[in-house]
Short mmCIF file of N, CA and C in Angstrom, two decimals:
data_model
loop_
_atom_site.label_atom_id
_atom_site.label_comp_id
_atom_site.label_asym_id
_atom_site.label_seq_id
_atom_site.Cartn_x
_atom_site.Cartn_y
_atom_site.Cartn_z
N UNK A 1 37.70 25.98 52.40
CA UNK A 1 36.40 25.41 52.19
C UNK A 1 35.92 25.64 50.79
N UNK A 2 36.09 26.95 50.35
CA UNK A 2 35.54 27.26 48.98
C UNK A 2 36.44 26.56 47.86
N UNK A 3 37.70 26.33 48.15
CA UNK A 3 38.54 25.62 47.24
C UNK A 3 38.05 24.23 47.01
N UNK A 4 37.66 23.54 48.10
CA UNK A 4 37.07 22.21 48.06
C UNK A 4 35.79 22.18 47.31
N UNK A 5 34.98 23.17 47.49
CA UNK A 5 33.67 23.24 46.85
C UNK A 5 33.88 23.56 45.37
N UNK A 6 34.85 24.41 45.00
CA UNK A 6 35.13 24.64 43.60
C UNK A 6 35.62 23.42 42.89
N UNK A 7 36.49 22.71 43.59
CA UNK A 7 37.04 21.48 42.88
C UNK A 7 36.00 20.44 42.75
N UNK A 8 35.15 20.36 43.67
CA UNK A 8 34.03 19.31 43.66
C UNK A 8 33.11 19.75 42.47
N UNK A 9 32.80 20.96 42.35
CA UNK A 9 31.94 21.42 41.27
C UNK A 9 32.59 21.25 39.97
N UNK A 10 33.84 21.55 39.95
CA UNK A 10 34.58 21.28 38.60
C UNK A 10 34.60 19.78 38.25
N UNK A 11 34.85 18.99 39.27
CA UNK A 11 34.89 17.48 39.00
C UNK A 11 33.52 16.91 38.53
N UNK A 12 32.42 17.42 39.11
CA UNK A 12 31.13 17.09 38.74
C UNK A 12 30.82 17.52 37.33
N UNK A 13 31.22 18.76 36.96
CA UNK A 13 30.93 19.26 35.65
C UNK A 13 31.81 18.41 34.67
N UNK A 14 33.01 18.10 35.00
CA UNK A 14 33.85 17.29 34.21
C UNK A 14 33.26 15.96 33.83
N UNK A 15 32.76 15.28 34.94
CA UNK A 15 32.21 13.97 34.81
C UNK A 15 30.87 14.02 33.93
N UNK A 16 30.10 15.02 34.24
CA UNK A 16 28.84 15.21 33.36
C UNK A 16 29.17 15.43 31.92
N UNK A 17 30.15 16.25 31.63
CA UNK A 17 30.56 16.53 30.21
C UNK A 17 31.17 15.26 29.60
N UNK A 18 32.02 14.55 30.36
CA UNK A 18 32.65 13.38 29.81
C UNK A 18 31.62 12.29 29.55
N UNK A 19 30.64 12.13 30.39
CA UNK A 19 29.57 11.19 30.24
C UNK A 19 28.82 11.56 29.00
N UNK A 20 28.46 12.79 28.83
CA UNK A 20 27.65 13.17 27.67
C UNK A 20 28.47 12.90 26.39
N UNK A 21 29.84 13.17 26.34
CA UNK A 21 30.58 12.89 25.21
C UNK A 21 30.65 11.34 24.92
N UNK A 22 30.83 10.54 25.92
CA UNK A 22 30.86 9.17 25.74
C UNK A 22 29.51 8.61 25.20
N UNK A 23 28.42 9.08 25.77
CA UNK A 23 27.07 8.69 25.34
C UNK A 23 26.87 9.10 23.89
N UNK A 24 27.24 10.29 23.50
CA UNK A 24 27.16 10.71 22.04
C UNK A 24 27.99 9.91 21.10
N UNK A 25 29.17 9.54 21.46
CA UNK A 25 30.02 8.73 20.66
C UNK A 25 29.44 7.38 20.56
N UNK A 26 28.87 6.77 21.61
CA UNK A 26 28.24 5.42 21.55
C UNK A 26 26.97 5.56 20.66
N UNK A 27 26.23 6.53 20.73
CA UNK A 27 25.04 6.65 19.86
C UNK A 27 25.43 6.76 18.40
N UNK A 28 26.47 7.56 18.15
CA UNK A 28 26.94 7.69 16.74
C UNK A 28 27.47 6.40 16.21
N UNK A 29 28.18 5.59 17.06
CA UNK A 29 28.80 4.39 16.66
C UNK A 29 27.65 3.37 16.36
N UNK A 30 26.61 3.43 17.18
CA UNK A 30 25.50 2.55 16.92
C UNK A 30 24.81 2.94 15.64
N UNK A 31 24.69 4.21 15.36
CA UNK A 31 24.04 4.60 14.12
C UNK A 31 24.84 4.20 12.96
N UNK A 32 26.18 4.34 12.92
CA UNK A 32 27.09 3.86 11.84
C UNK A 32 26.94 2.37 11.64
N UNK A 33 26.96 1.61 12.84
CA UNK A 33 26.80 0.19 12.73
C UNK A 33 25.56 -0.24 12.06
N UNK A 34 24.49 0.45 12.34
CA UNK A 34 23.15 0.11 11.86
C UNK A 34 23.19 0.38 10.37
N UNK A 35 23.71 1.47 9.87
CA UNK A 35 23.85 1.68 8.45
C UNK A 35 24.68 0.72 7.72
N UNK A 36 25.71 0.18 8.33
CA UNK A 36 26.63 -0.76 7.74
C UNK A 36 25.88 -2.11 7.56
N UNK A 37 25.07 -2.48 8.57
CA UNK A 37 24.29 -3.75 8.58
C UNK A 37 23.18 -3.56 7.53
N UNK A 38 22.58 -2.48 7.46
CA UNK A 38 21.51 -2.24 6.47
C UNK A 38 22.08 -2.25 5.07
N UNK A 39 23.20 -1.71 4.86
CA UNK A 39 23.93 -1.66 3.53
C UNK A 39 24.22 -3.07 3.15
N UNK A 40 24.75 -3.92 4.12
CA UNK A 40 25.11 -5.32 3.79
C UNK A 40 23.83 -6.07 3.45
N UNK A 41 22.81 -5.84 4.19
CA UNK A 41 21.55 -6.59 3.88
C UNK A 41 20.96 -6.15 2.52
N UNK A 42 21.09 -4.87 2.24
CA UNK A 42 20.57 -4.42 0.86
C UNK A 42 21.34 -5.05 -0.22
N UNK A 43 22.71 -5.17 0.04
CA UNK A 43 23.58 -5.83 -1.02
C UNK A 43 23.12 -7.29 -1.26
N UNK A 44 22.54 -7.91 -0.26
CA UNK A 44 22.05 -9.30 -0.37
C UNK A 44 20.91 -9.35 -1.39
N UNK A 45 20.20 -8.32 -1.56
CA UNK A 45 19.04 -8.26 -2.53
C UNK A 45 19.61 -8.42 -3.94
N UNK A 46 20.93 -8.21 -4.22
CA UNK A 46 21.47 -8.36 -5.59
C UNK A 46 21.44 -9.85 -6.00
N UNK A 47 21.43 -10.71 -5.01
CA UNK A 47 21.42 -12.20 -5.18
C UNK A 47 20.03 -12.67 -5.48
N UNK A 48 18.94 -11.89 -5.28
CA UNK A 48 17.64 -12.25 -5.56
C UNK A 48 17.38 -12.29 -7.15
N UNK A 49 16.43 -13.11 -7.55
CA UNK A 49 16.05 -13.13 -8.96
C UNK A 49 15.16 -11.92 -9.20
N UNK A 50 14.92 -11.67 -10.49
CA UNK A 50 14.01 -10.53 -10.75
C UNK A 50 12.63 -10.82 -10.27
N UNK A 51 12.19 -12.04 -10.20
CA UNK A 51 10.84 -12.40 -9.84
C UNK A 51 10.77 -12.26 -8.33
N UNK A 52 11.76 -12.61 -7.60
CA UNK A 52 11.73 -12.47 -6.13
C UNK A 52 11.78 -10.98 -5.83
N UNK A 53 12.52 -10.18 -6.55
CA UNK A 53 12.52 -8.72 -6.29
C UNK A 53 11.10 -8.07 -6.59
N UNK A 54 10.52 -8.58 -7.65
CA UNK A 54 9.13 -8.07 -7.96
C UNK A 54 8.14 -8.38 -6.86
N UNK A 55 8.34 -9.55 -6.28
CA UNK A 55 7.47 -9.93 -5.15
C UNK A 55 7.49 -8.96 -4.04
N UNK A 56 8.61 -8.34 -3.74
CA UNK A 56 8.70 -7.34 -2.66
C UNK A 56 8.58 -5.92 -3.18
N UNK A 57 8.21 -5.74 -4.44
CA UNK A 57 7.99 -4.40 -4.96
C UNK A 57 9.18 -3.73 -5.46
N UNK A 58 10.27 -4.42 -5.85
CA UNK A 58 11.47 -3.75 -6.26
C UNK A 58 11.98 -4.26 -7.57
N UNK A 59 12.81 -3.55 -8.23
CA UNK A 59 13.49 -4.03 -9.40
C UNK A 59 14.97 -3.99 -9.10
N UNK A 60 15.74 -4.62 -10.02
CA UNK A 60 17.26 -4.59 -9.86
C UNK A 60 17.76 -3.22 -9.90
N UNK A 61 17.11 -2.41 -10.72
CA UNK A 61 17.64 -1.00 -10.86
C UNK A 61 17.32 -0.19 -9.52
N UNK A 62 16.23 -0.53 -8.86
CA UNK A 62 15.94 0.13 -7.64
C UNK A 62 17.03 -0.18 -6.57
N UNK A 63 17.39 -1.47 -6.58
CA UNK A 63 18.43 -1.85 -5.58
C UNK A 63 19.66 -1.16 -5.92
N UNK A 64 20.14 -1.02 -7.19
CA UNK A 64 21.36 -0.40 -7.57
C UNK A 64 21.29 1.10 -7.22
N UNK A 65 20.08 1.66 -7.48
CA UNK A 65 19.92 3.09 -7.09
C UNK A 65 20.11 3.37 -5.65
N UNK A 66 19.57 2.55 -4.80
CA UNK A 66 19.73 2.75 -3.39
C UNK A 66 21.09 2.49 -2.90
N UNK A 67 21.82 1.54 -3.47
CA UNK A 67 23.16 1.27 -3.00
C UNK A 67 24.16 2.29 -3.67
N UNK A 68 23.81 2.94 -4.70
CA UNK A 68 24.69 4.00 -5.32
C UNK A 68 24.69 5.29 -4.49
N UNK A 69 23.87 5.39 -3.55
CA UNK A 69 23.73 6.58 -2.71
C UNK A 69 25.07 6.81 -1.84
N UNK A 70 25.16 7.94 -1.18
CA UNK A 70 26.37 8.08 -0.36
C UNK A 70 26.52 6.98 0.76
N UNK A 71 27.70 6.82 1.19
CA UNK A 71 27.96 5.69 2.22
C UNK A 71 27.32 5.96 3.57
N UNK A 72 27.10 7.28 3.94
CA UNK A 72 26.46 7.60 5.16
C UNK A 72 24.95 7.49 5.08
N UNK A 73 24.38 7.27 3.97
CA UNK A 73 22.88 7.10 3.82
C UNK A 73 22.47 5.73 3.94
N UNK A 74 21.39 5.47 4.65
CA UNK A 74 20.88 4.19 4.91
C UNK A 74 20.06 3.69 3.64
N UNK A 75 20.56 2.66 2.95
CA UNK A 75 19.83 2.28 1.69
C UNK A 75 18.52 1.65 1.93
N UNK A 76 18.30 1.13 3.13
CA UNK A 76 16.98 0.47 3.43
C UNK A 76 15.87 1.51 3.48
N UNK A 77 16.17 2.69 3.94
CA UNK A 77 15.14 3.72 3.88
C UNK A 77 14.72 4.14 2.46
N UNK A 78 15.73 4.14 1.56
CA UNK A 78 15.47 4.46 0.12
C UNK A 78 14.66 3.30 -0.52
N UNK A 79 15.07 2.02 -0.19
CA UNK A 79 14.43 0.90 -0.77
C UNK A 79 12.92 0.81 -0.27
N UNK A 80 12.73 1.14 1.01
CA UNK A 80 11.38 1.14 1.53
C UNK A 80 10.48 2.15 0.83
N UNK A 81 11.06 3.30 0.56
CA UNK A 81 10.26 4.38 -0.16
C UNK A 81 9.98 3.95 -1.52
N UNK A 82 10.93 3.35 -2.17
CA UNK A 82 10.72 2.92 -3.56
C UNK A 82 9.68 1.90 -3.65
N UNK A 83 9.78 0.88 -2.78
CA UNK A 83 8.77 -0.20 -2.79
C UNK A 83 7.41 0.38 -2.47
N UNK A 84 7.26 1.28 -1.56
CA UNK A 84 6.01 1.92 -1.15
C UNK A 84 5.42 2.64 -2.43
N UNK A 85 6.31 3.38 -3.07
CA UNK A 85 5.83 4.11 -4.34
C UNK A 85 5.40 3.09 -5.44
N UNK A 86 6.14 2.04 -5.62
CA UNK A 86 5.79 1.02 -6.55
C UNK A 86 4.42 0.40 -6.19
N UNK A 87 4.27 0.23 -4.97
CA UNK A 87 3.06 -0.55 -4.48
C UNK A 87 1.87 0.41 -4.81
N UNK A 88 2.00 1.67 -4.55
CA UNK A 88 0.82 2.63 -4.83
C UNK A 88 0.56 2.71 -6.31
N UNK A 89 1.64 2.68 -7.13
CA UNK A 89 1.45 2.67 -8.53
C UNK A 89 0.73 1.43 -9.01
N UNK A 90 1.15 0.27 -8.46
CA UNK A 90 0.50 -0.94 -8.83
C UNK A 90 -0.92 -1.03 -8.37
N UNK A 91 -1.28 -0.44 -7.22
CA UNK A 91 -2.65 -0.47 -6.75
C UNK A 91 -3.51 0.35 -7.71
N UNK A 92 -2.95 1.39 -8.25
CA UNK A 92 -3.74 2.24 -9.20
C UNK A 92 -4.00 1.48 -10.48
N UNK A 93 -3.00 0.73 -10.95
CA UNK A 93 -3.12 -0.01 -12.11
C UNK A 93 -4.18 -1.12 -12.01
N UNK A 94 -4.07 -1.76 -10.85
CA UNK A 94 -5.04 -2.89 -10.56
C UNK A 94 -6.50 -2.32 -10.42
N UNK A 95 -6.76 -1.15 -9.84
CA UNK A 95 -7.98 -0.57 -9.72
C UNK A 95 -8.56 -0.19 -11.06
N UNK A 96 -7.71 0.33 -11.93
CA UNK A 96 -8.10 0.73 -13.27
C UNK A 96 -8.57 -0.51 -14.03
N UNK A 97 -7.81 -1.60 -13.95
CA UNK A 97 -8.18 -2.80 -14.65
C UNK A 97 -9.48 -3.41 -14.08
N UNK A 98 -9.68 -3.30 -12.72
CA UNK A 98 -10.89 -3.87 -12.20
C UNK A 98 -12.10 -3.12 -12.72
N UNK A 99 -12.03 -1.79 -12.88
CA UNK A 99 -13.06 -1.02 -13.29
C UNK A 99 -13.39 -1.37 -14.79
N UNK A 100 -12.44 -1.76 -15.58
CA UNK A 100 -12.67 -2.01 -17.00
C UNK A 100 -13.14 -3.40 -17.27
N UNK A 101 -13.12 -4.26 -16.25
CA UNK A 101 -13.52 -5.67 -16.48
C UNK A 101 -14.86 -5.97 -15.68
N UNK A 102 -15.79 -6.66 -16.36
CA UNK A 102 -17.01 -7.01 -15.75
C UNK A 102 -16.69 -8.04 -14.63
N UNK A 103 -17.44 -7.91 -13.54
CA UNK A 103 -17.17 -8.81 -12.40
C UNK A 103 -18.03 -10.09 -12.67
N UNK A 104 -17.49 -11.29 -12.60
CA UNK A 104 -18.15 -12.55 -12.64
C UNK A 104 -17.84 -13.28 -11.39
N UNK A 105 -18.84 -13.70 -10.58
CA UNK A 105 -18.56 -14.38 -9.36
C UNK A 105 -17.86 -15.77 -9.69
N UNK A 106 -16.89 -16.16 -8.84
CA UNK A 106 -16.19 -17.43 -9.04
C UNK A 106 -17.11 -18.64 -8.75
N UNK A 107 -18.05 -18.48 -7.75
CA UNK A 107 -18.84 -19.54 -7.51
C UNK A 107 -20.26 -19.32 -8.04
N UNK A 108 -20.72 -20.17 -8.87
CA UNK A 108 -22.04 -19.99 -9.51
C UNK A 108 -23.19 -20.12 -8.57
N UNK A 109 -24.20 -19.31 -8.70
CA UNK A 109 -25.38 -19.37 -7.76
C UNK A 109 -25.21 -18.39 -6.64
N UNK A 110 -24.07 -17.84 -6.45
CA UNK A 110 -23.96 -16.85 -5.36
C UNK A 110 -23.72 -15.59 -5.90
N UNK A 111 -24.69 -14.70 -5.79
CA UNK A 111 -24.57 -13.31 -6.35
C UNK A 111 -24.14 -12.40 -5.19
N UNK A 112 -23.18 -11.71 -5.28
CA UNK A 112 -22.75 -10.76 -4.17
C UNK A 112 -23.00 -9.33 -4.56
#
């Protein structure tokens, strides 16, 4: 009786361990696939014009910098951080310009 119980316990432990290993391998494969897709999509940005890249807050050197990173790194995360930083820099430039210019309403007769 105890031999049967021991073999059943061993089998259950084996199945649990095997399932965990398969799940971990599947997650890792999904992670690698996601990085590959994001790297391919980031490479598509090289086909954009400088004006199109500026519209999304990037420059050609920003794209090259993100793609020059290690292959295991997701370039989309780097591009998002660069674009966010560029956006914050641009907002401060616009705010400084707005402070230095007198405001004139676009529609005459309406004072706000």
